[in-house]
PDB file of C-alpha atoms in Angstrom:
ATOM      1  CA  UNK P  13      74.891  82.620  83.957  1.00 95.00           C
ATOM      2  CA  UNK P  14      78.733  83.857  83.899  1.00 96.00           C
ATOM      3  CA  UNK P  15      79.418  85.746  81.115  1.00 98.00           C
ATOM      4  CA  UNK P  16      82.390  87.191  79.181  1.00 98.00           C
ATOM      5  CA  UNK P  17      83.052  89.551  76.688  1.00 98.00           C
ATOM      6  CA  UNK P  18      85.809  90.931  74.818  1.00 98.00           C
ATOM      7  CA  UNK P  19      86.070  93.679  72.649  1.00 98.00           C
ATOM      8  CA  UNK P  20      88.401  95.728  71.013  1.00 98.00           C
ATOM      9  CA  UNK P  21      90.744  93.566  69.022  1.00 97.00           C
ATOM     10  CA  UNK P  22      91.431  94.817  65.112  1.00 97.00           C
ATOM     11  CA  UNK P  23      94.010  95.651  62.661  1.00 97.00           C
ATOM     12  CA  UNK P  24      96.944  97.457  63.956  1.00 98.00           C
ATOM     13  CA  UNK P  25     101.112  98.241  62.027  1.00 97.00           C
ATOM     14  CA  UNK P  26     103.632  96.683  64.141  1.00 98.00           C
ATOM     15  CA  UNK P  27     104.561  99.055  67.117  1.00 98.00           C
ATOM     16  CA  UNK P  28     101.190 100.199  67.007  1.00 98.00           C
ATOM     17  CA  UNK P  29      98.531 100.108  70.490  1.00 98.00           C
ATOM     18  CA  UNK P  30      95.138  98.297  71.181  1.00 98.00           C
ATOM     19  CA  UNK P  31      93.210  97.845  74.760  1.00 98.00           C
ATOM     20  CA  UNK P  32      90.960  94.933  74.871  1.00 98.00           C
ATOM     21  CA  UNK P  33      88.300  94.812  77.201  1.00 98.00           C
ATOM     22  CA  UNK P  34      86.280  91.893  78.557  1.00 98.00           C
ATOM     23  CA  UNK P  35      82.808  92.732  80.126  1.00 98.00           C
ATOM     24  CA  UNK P  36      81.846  90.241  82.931  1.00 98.00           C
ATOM     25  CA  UNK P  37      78.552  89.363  84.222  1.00 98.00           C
ATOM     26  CA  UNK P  38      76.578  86.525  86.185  1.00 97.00           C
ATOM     27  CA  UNK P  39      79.192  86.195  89.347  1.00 97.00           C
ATOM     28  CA  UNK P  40      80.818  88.961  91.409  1.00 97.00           C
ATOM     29  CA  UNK P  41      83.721  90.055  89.426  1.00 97.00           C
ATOM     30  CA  UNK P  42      85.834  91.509  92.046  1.00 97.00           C
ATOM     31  CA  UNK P  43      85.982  88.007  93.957  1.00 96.00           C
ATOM     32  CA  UNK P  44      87.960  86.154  91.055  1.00 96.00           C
ATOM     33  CA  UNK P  45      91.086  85.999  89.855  1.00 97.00           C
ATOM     34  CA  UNK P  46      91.059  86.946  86.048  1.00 97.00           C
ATOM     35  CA  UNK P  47      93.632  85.905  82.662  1.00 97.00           C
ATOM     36  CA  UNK P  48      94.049  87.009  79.751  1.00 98.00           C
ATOM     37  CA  UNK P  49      95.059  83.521  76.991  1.00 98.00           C
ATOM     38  CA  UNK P  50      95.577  83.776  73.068  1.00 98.00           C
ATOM     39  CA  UNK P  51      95.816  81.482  71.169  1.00 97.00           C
ATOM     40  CA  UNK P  52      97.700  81.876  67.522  1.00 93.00           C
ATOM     41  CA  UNK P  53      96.078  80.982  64.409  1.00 87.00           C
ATOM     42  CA  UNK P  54      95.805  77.700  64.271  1.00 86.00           C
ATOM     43  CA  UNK P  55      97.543  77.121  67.115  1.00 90.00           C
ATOM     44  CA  UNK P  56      97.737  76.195  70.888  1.00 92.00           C
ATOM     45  CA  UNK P  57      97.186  78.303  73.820  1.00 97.00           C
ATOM     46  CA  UNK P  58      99.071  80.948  75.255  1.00 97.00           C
ATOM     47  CA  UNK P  59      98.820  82.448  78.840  1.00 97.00           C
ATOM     48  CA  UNK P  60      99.922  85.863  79.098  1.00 97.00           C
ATOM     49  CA  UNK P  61      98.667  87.544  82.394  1.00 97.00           C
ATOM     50  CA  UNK P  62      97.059  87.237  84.808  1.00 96.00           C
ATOM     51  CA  UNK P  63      95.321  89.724  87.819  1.00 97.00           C
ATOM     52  CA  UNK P  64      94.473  89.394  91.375  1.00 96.00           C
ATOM     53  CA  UNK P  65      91.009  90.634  92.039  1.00 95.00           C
ATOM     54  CA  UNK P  66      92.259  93.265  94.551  1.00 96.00           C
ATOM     55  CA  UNK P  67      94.644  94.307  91.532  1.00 97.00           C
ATOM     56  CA  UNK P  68      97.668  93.801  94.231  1.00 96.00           C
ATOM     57  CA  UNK P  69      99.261  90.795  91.807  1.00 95.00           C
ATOM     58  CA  UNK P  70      99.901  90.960  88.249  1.00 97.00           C
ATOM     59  CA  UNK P  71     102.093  88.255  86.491  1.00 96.00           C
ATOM     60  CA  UNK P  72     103.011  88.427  82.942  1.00 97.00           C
ATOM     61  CA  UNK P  73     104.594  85.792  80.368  1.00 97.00           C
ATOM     62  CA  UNK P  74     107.919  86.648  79.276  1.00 97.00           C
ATOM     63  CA  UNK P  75     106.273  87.275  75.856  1.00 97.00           C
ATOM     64  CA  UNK P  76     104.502  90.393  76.916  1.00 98.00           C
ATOM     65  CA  UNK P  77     106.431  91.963  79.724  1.00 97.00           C
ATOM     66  CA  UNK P  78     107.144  95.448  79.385  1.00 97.00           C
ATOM     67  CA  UNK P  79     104.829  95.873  76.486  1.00 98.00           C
ATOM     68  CA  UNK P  80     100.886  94.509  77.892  1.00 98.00           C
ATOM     69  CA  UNK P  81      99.561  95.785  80.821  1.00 98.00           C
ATOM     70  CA  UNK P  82      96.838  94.126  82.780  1.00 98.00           C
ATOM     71  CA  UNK P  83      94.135  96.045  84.785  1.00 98.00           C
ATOM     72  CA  UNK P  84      91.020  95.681  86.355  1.00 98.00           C
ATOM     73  CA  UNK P  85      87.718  98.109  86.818  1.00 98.00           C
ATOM     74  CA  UNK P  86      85.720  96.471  89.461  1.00 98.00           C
ATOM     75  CA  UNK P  87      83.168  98.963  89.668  1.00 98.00           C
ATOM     76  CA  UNK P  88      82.289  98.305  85.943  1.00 98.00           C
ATOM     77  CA  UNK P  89      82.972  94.915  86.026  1.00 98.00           C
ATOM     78  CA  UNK P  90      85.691  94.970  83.280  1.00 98.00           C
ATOM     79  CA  UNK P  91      89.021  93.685  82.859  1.00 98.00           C
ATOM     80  CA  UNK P  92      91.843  94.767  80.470  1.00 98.00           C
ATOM     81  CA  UNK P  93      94.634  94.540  78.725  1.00 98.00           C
ATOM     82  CA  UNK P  94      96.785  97.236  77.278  1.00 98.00           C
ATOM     83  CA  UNK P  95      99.031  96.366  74.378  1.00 98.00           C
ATOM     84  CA  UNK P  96     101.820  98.502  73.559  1.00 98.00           C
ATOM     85  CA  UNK P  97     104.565  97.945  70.786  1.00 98.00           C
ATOM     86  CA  UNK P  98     102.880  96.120  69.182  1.00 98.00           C
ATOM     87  CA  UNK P  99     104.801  92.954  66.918  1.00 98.00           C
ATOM     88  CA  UNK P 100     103.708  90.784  63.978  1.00 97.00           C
ATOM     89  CA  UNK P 101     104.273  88.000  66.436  1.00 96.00           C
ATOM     90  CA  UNK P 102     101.246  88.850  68.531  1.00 97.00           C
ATOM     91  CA  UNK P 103      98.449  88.638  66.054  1.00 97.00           C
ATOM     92  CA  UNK P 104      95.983  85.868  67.728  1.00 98.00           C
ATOM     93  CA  UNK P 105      92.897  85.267  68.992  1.00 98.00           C
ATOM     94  CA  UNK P 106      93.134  87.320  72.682  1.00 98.00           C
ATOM     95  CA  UNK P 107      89.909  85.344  75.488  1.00 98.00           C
ATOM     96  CA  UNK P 108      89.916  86.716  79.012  1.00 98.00           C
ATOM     97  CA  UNK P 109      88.824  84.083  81.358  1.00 98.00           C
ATOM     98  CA  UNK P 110      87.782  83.799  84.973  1.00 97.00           C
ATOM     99  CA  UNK P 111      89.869  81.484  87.141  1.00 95.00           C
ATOM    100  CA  UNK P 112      88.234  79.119  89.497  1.00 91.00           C
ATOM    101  CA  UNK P 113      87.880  80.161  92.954  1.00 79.00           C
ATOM    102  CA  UNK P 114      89.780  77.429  94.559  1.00 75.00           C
ATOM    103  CA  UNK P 115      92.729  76.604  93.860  1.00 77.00           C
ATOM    104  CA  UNK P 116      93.358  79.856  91.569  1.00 83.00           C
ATOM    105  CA  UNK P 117      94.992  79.552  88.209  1.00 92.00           C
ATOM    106  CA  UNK P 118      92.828  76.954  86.014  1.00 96.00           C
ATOM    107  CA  UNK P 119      90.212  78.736  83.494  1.00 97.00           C
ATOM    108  CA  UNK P 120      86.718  77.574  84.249  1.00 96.00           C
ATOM    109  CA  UNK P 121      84.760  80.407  82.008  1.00 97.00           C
ATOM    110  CA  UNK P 122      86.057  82.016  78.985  1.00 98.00           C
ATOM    111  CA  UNK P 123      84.791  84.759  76.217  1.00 98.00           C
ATOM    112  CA  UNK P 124      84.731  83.993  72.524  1.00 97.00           C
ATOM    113  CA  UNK P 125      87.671  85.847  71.827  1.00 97.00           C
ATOM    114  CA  UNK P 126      89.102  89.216  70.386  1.00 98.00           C
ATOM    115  CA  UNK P 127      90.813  88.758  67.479  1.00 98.00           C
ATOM    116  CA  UNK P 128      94.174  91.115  67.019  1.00 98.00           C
ATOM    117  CA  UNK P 129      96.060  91.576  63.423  1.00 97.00           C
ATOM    118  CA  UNK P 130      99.444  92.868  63.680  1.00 97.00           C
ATOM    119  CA  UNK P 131     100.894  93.252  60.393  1.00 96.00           C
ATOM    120  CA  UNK P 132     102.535  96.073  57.912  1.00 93.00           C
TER     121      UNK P 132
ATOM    122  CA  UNK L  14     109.599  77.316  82.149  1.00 94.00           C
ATOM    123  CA  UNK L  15     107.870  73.300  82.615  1.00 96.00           C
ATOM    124  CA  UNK L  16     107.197  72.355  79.171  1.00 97.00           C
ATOM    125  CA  UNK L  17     103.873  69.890  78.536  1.00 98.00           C
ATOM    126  CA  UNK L  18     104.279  67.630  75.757  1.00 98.00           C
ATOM    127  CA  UNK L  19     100.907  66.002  74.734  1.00 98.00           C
ATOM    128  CA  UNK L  20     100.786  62.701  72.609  1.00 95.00           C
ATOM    129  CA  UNK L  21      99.880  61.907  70.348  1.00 97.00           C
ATOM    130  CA  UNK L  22      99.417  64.801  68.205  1.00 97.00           C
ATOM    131  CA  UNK L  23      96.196  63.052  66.641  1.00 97.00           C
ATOM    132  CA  UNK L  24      93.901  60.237  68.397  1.00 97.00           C
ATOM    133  CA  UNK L  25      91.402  58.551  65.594  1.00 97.00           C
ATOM    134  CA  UNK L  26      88.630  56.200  67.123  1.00 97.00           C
ATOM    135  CA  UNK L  27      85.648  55.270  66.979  1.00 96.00           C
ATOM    136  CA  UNK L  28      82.436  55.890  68.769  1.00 97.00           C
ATOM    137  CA  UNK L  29      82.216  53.541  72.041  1.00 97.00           C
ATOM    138  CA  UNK L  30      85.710  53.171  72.686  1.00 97.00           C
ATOM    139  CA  UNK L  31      88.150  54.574  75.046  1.00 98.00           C
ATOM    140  CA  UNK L  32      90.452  57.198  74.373  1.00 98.00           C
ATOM    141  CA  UNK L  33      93.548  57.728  76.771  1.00 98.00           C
ATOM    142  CA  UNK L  34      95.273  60.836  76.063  1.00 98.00           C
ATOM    143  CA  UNK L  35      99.292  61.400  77.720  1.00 98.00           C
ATOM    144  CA  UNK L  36     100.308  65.120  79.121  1.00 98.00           C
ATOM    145  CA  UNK L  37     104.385  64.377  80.278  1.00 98.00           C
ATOM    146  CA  UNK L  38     106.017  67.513  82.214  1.00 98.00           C
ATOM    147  CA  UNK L  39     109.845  68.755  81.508  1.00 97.00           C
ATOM    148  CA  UNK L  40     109.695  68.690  86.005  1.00 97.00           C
ATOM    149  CA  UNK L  41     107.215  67.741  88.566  1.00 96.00           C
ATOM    150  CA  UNK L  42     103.752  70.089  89.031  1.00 96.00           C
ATOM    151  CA  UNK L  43     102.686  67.904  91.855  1.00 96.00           C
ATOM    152  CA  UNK L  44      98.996  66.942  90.717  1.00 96.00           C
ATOM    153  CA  UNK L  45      98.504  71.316  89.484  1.00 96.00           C
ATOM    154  CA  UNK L  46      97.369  70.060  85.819  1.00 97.00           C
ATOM    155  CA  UNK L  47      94.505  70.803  84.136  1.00 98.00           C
ATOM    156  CA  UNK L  48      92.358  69.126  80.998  1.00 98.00           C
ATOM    157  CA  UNK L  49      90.742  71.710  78.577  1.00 98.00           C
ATOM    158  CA  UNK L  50      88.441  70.565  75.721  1.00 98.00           C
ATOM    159  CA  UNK L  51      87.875  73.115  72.281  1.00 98.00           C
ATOM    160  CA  UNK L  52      86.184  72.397  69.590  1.00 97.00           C
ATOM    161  CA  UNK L  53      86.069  73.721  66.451  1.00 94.00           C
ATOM    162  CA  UNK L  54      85.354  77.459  66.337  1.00 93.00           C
ATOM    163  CA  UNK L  55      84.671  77.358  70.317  1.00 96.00           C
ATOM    164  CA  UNK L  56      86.707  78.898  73.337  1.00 97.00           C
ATOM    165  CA  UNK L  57      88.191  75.967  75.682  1.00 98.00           C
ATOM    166  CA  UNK L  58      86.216  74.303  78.051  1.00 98.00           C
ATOM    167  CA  UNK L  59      87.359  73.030  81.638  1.00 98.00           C
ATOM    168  CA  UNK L  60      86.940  69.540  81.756  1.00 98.00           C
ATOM    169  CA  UNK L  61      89.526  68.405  85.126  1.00 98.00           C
ATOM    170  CA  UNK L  62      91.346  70.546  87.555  1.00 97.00           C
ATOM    171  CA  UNK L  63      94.153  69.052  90.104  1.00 96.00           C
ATOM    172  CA  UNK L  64      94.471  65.903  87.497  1.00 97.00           C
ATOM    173  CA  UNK L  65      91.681  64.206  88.504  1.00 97.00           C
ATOM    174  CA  UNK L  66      88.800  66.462  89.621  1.00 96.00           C
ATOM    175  CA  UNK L  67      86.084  66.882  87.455  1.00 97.00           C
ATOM    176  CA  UNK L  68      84.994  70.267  86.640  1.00 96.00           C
ATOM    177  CA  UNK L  69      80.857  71.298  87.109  1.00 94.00           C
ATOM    178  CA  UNK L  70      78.761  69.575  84.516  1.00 96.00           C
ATOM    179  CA  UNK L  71      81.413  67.671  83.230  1.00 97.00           C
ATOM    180  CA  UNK L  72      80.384  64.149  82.451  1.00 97.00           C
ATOM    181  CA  UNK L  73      81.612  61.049  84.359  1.00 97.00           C
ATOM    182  CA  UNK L  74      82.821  59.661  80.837  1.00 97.00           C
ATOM    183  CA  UNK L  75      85.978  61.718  81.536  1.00 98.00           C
ATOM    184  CA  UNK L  76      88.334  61.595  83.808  1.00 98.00           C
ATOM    185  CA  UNK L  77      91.994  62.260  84.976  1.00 98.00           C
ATOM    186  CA  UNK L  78      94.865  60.559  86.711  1.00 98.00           C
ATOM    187  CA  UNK L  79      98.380  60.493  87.312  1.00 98.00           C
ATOM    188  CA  UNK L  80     100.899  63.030  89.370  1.00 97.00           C
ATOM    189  CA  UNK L  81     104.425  64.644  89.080  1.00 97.00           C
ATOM    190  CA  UNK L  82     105.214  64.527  85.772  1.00 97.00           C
ATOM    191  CA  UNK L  83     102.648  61.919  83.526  1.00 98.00           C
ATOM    192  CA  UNK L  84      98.974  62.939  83.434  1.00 98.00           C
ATOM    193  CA  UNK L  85      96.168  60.966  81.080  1.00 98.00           C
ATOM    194  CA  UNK L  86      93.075  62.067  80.732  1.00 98.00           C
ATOM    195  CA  UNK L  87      90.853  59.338  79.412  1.00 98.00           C
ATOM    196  CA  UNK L  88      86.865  59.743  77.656  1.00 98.00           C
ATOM    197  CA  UNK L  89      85.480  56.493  78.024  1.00 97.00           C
ATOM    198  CA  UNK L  90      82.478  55.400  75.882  1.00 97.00           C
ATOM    199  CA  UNK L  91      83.343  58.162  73.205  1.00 97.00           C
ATOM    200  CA  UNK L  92      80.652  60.033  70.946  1.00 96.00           C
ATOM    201  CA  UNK L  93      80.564  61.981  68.010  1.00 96.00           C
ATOM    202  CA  UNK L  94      80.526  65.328  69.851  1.00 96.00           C
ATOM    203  CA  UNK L  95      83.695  64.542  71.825  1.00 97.00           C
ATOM    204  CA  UNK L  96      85.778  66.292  68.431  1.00 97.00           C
ATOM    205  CA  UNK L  97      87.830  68.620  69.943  1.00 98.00           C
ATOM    206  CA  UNK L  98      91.699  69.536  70.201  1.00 98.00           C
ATOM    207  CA  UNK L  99      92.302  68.699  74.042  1.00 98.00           C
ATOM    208  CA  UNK L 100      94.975  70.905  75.847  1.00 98.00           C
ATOM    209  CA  UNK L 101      96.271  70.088  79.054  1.00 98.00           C
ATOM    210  CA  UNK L 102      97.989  72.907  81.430  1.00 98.00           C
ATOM    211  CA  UNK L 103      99.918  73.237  84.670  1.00 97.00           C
ATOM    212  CA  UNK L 104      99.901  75.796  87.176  1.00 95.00           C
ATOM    213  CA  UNK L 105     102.549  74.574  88.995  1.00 88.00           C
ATOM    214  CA  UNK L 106     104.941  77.901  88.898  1.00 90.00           C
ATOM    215  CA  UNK L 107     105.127  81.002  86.672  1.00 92.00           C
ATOM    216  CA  UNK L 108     104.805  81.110  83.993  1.00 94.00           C
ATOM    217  CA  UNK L 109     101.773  78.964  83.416  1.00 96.00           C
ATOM    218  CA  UNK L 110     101.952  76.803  80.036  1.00 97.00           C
ATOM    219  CA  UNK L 111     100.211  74.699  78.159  1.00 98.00           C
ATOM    220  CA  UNK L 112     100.628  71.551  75.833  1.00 98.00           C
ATOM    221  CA  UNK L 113     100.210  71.614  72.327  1.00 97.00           C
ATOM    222  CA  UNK L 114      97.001  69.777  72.255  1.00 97.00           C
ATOM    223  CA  UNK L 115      96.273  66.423  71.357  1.00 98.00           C
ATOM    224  CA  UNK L 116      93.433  66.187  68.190  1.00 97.00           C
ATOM    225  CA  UNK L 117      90.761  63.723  68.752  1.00 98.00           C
ATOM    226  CA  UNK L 118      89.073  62.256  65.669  1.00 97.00           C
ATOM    227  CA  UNK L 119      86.083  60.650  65.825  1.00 94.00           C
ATOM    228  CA  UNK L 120      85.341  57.876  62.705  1.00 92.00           C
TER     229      UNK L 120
END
């Protein structure tokens, strides 16, 4: 059974730092393309990076450039993301998801989500 | 940036009918456009990838169509457990996006 799971989300003061991490399992991580989506309270959907599985591409959403970082530990299995400077703007609901093997770029298994609070 | 623009915002039927749900794209993404289904206090699901191919396990009661720039993803026969926002998404170019979601009430 694939499997995701994130961790690390919390309360943090604007222009503060988190690093989620999603723990995969059930399928061989370092075969599949991998995204991080958040989704605002109450809100839609957001894609905001997204990682090769040889690490050689990483694309980011306008959104997040210069401040997240994506990354990948294929020996543990484990994806990333690195949030830096942080903003009030980014408190949401943070899933990693796995995207299909062919053709790349839709989301066919997600986590339950990490939930980040940015806020003074 | 292709923008999706889902309507309508809310879809309120009944179970046993049809619902047809509209995903229009600011420019052409070819047939790249998916069909996610989330319901309440759940991550998205995949339902249909490339506008008309089902995803694995996904019931025949759903299904996908159109190209370029109008997608509808239609649930035929719906039940009570077919509540859900439903996003579509493209992959067309970067950056990816998604629509703001059409709600589907069931009466």
């Amino acid at each position: 059974e694939v499997r995701l799971v994130e961790s690390g989300g919390g309360s943090v003061q604007p222009g503060g730092s988190l690093r989620l991490s999603c723990e995969a399992s059930g399928f061989t991580f370092s075969a599949y393309e991998m995204t991080w989506v958040r989704q605002l309270p109450g809100k839609g959907l957001e894609w905001i990076s997204y990682i090769t599985g040889d690490s050689t591409t990483k694309t980011y959403a306008d959104s997040v450039r210069g401040r997240f970082t994506i990354f990948r530990d294929n020996a543990k299995n484990s994806l990333y993301l690195q949030m830096n400077s942080l903003r009030v703007e980014d408190t949401a609901l943070y899933y990693c998801a796995r995207d299909v093997a062919a053709p790349g770029l839709y989301f066919d298994s997600w986590g339950q989500g990490t939930l980040v609070s940015v806020s003074s | 940036e292709i923008v999706l623009t889902q309507s309508p915002a809310t879809l309120s039927l009944s179970p046993g009918e049809r619902a047809s749900l509209s995903c229009r794209a600011s420019q052409s993404v070819r047939t790249s456009l998916a069909w996610y289904q989330q319901k309440p206090g759940q991550a998205p699901r995949l339902l249909i990838f490339e506008a008309s191919n089902r995803a694995t396990g996904i019931p025949p009661r759903f299904s996908g169509s159109g190209s370029g720039t109008d997608f509808t993803l239609t649930i035929s026969n719906l039940e009570p457990e077919d509540l859900a926002v439903y996003y579509c998404q493209h992959r067309g170019s970067w950056p990816i996006t998604f629509g703001q979601g059409t709600r589907l009430e069931i009466k």
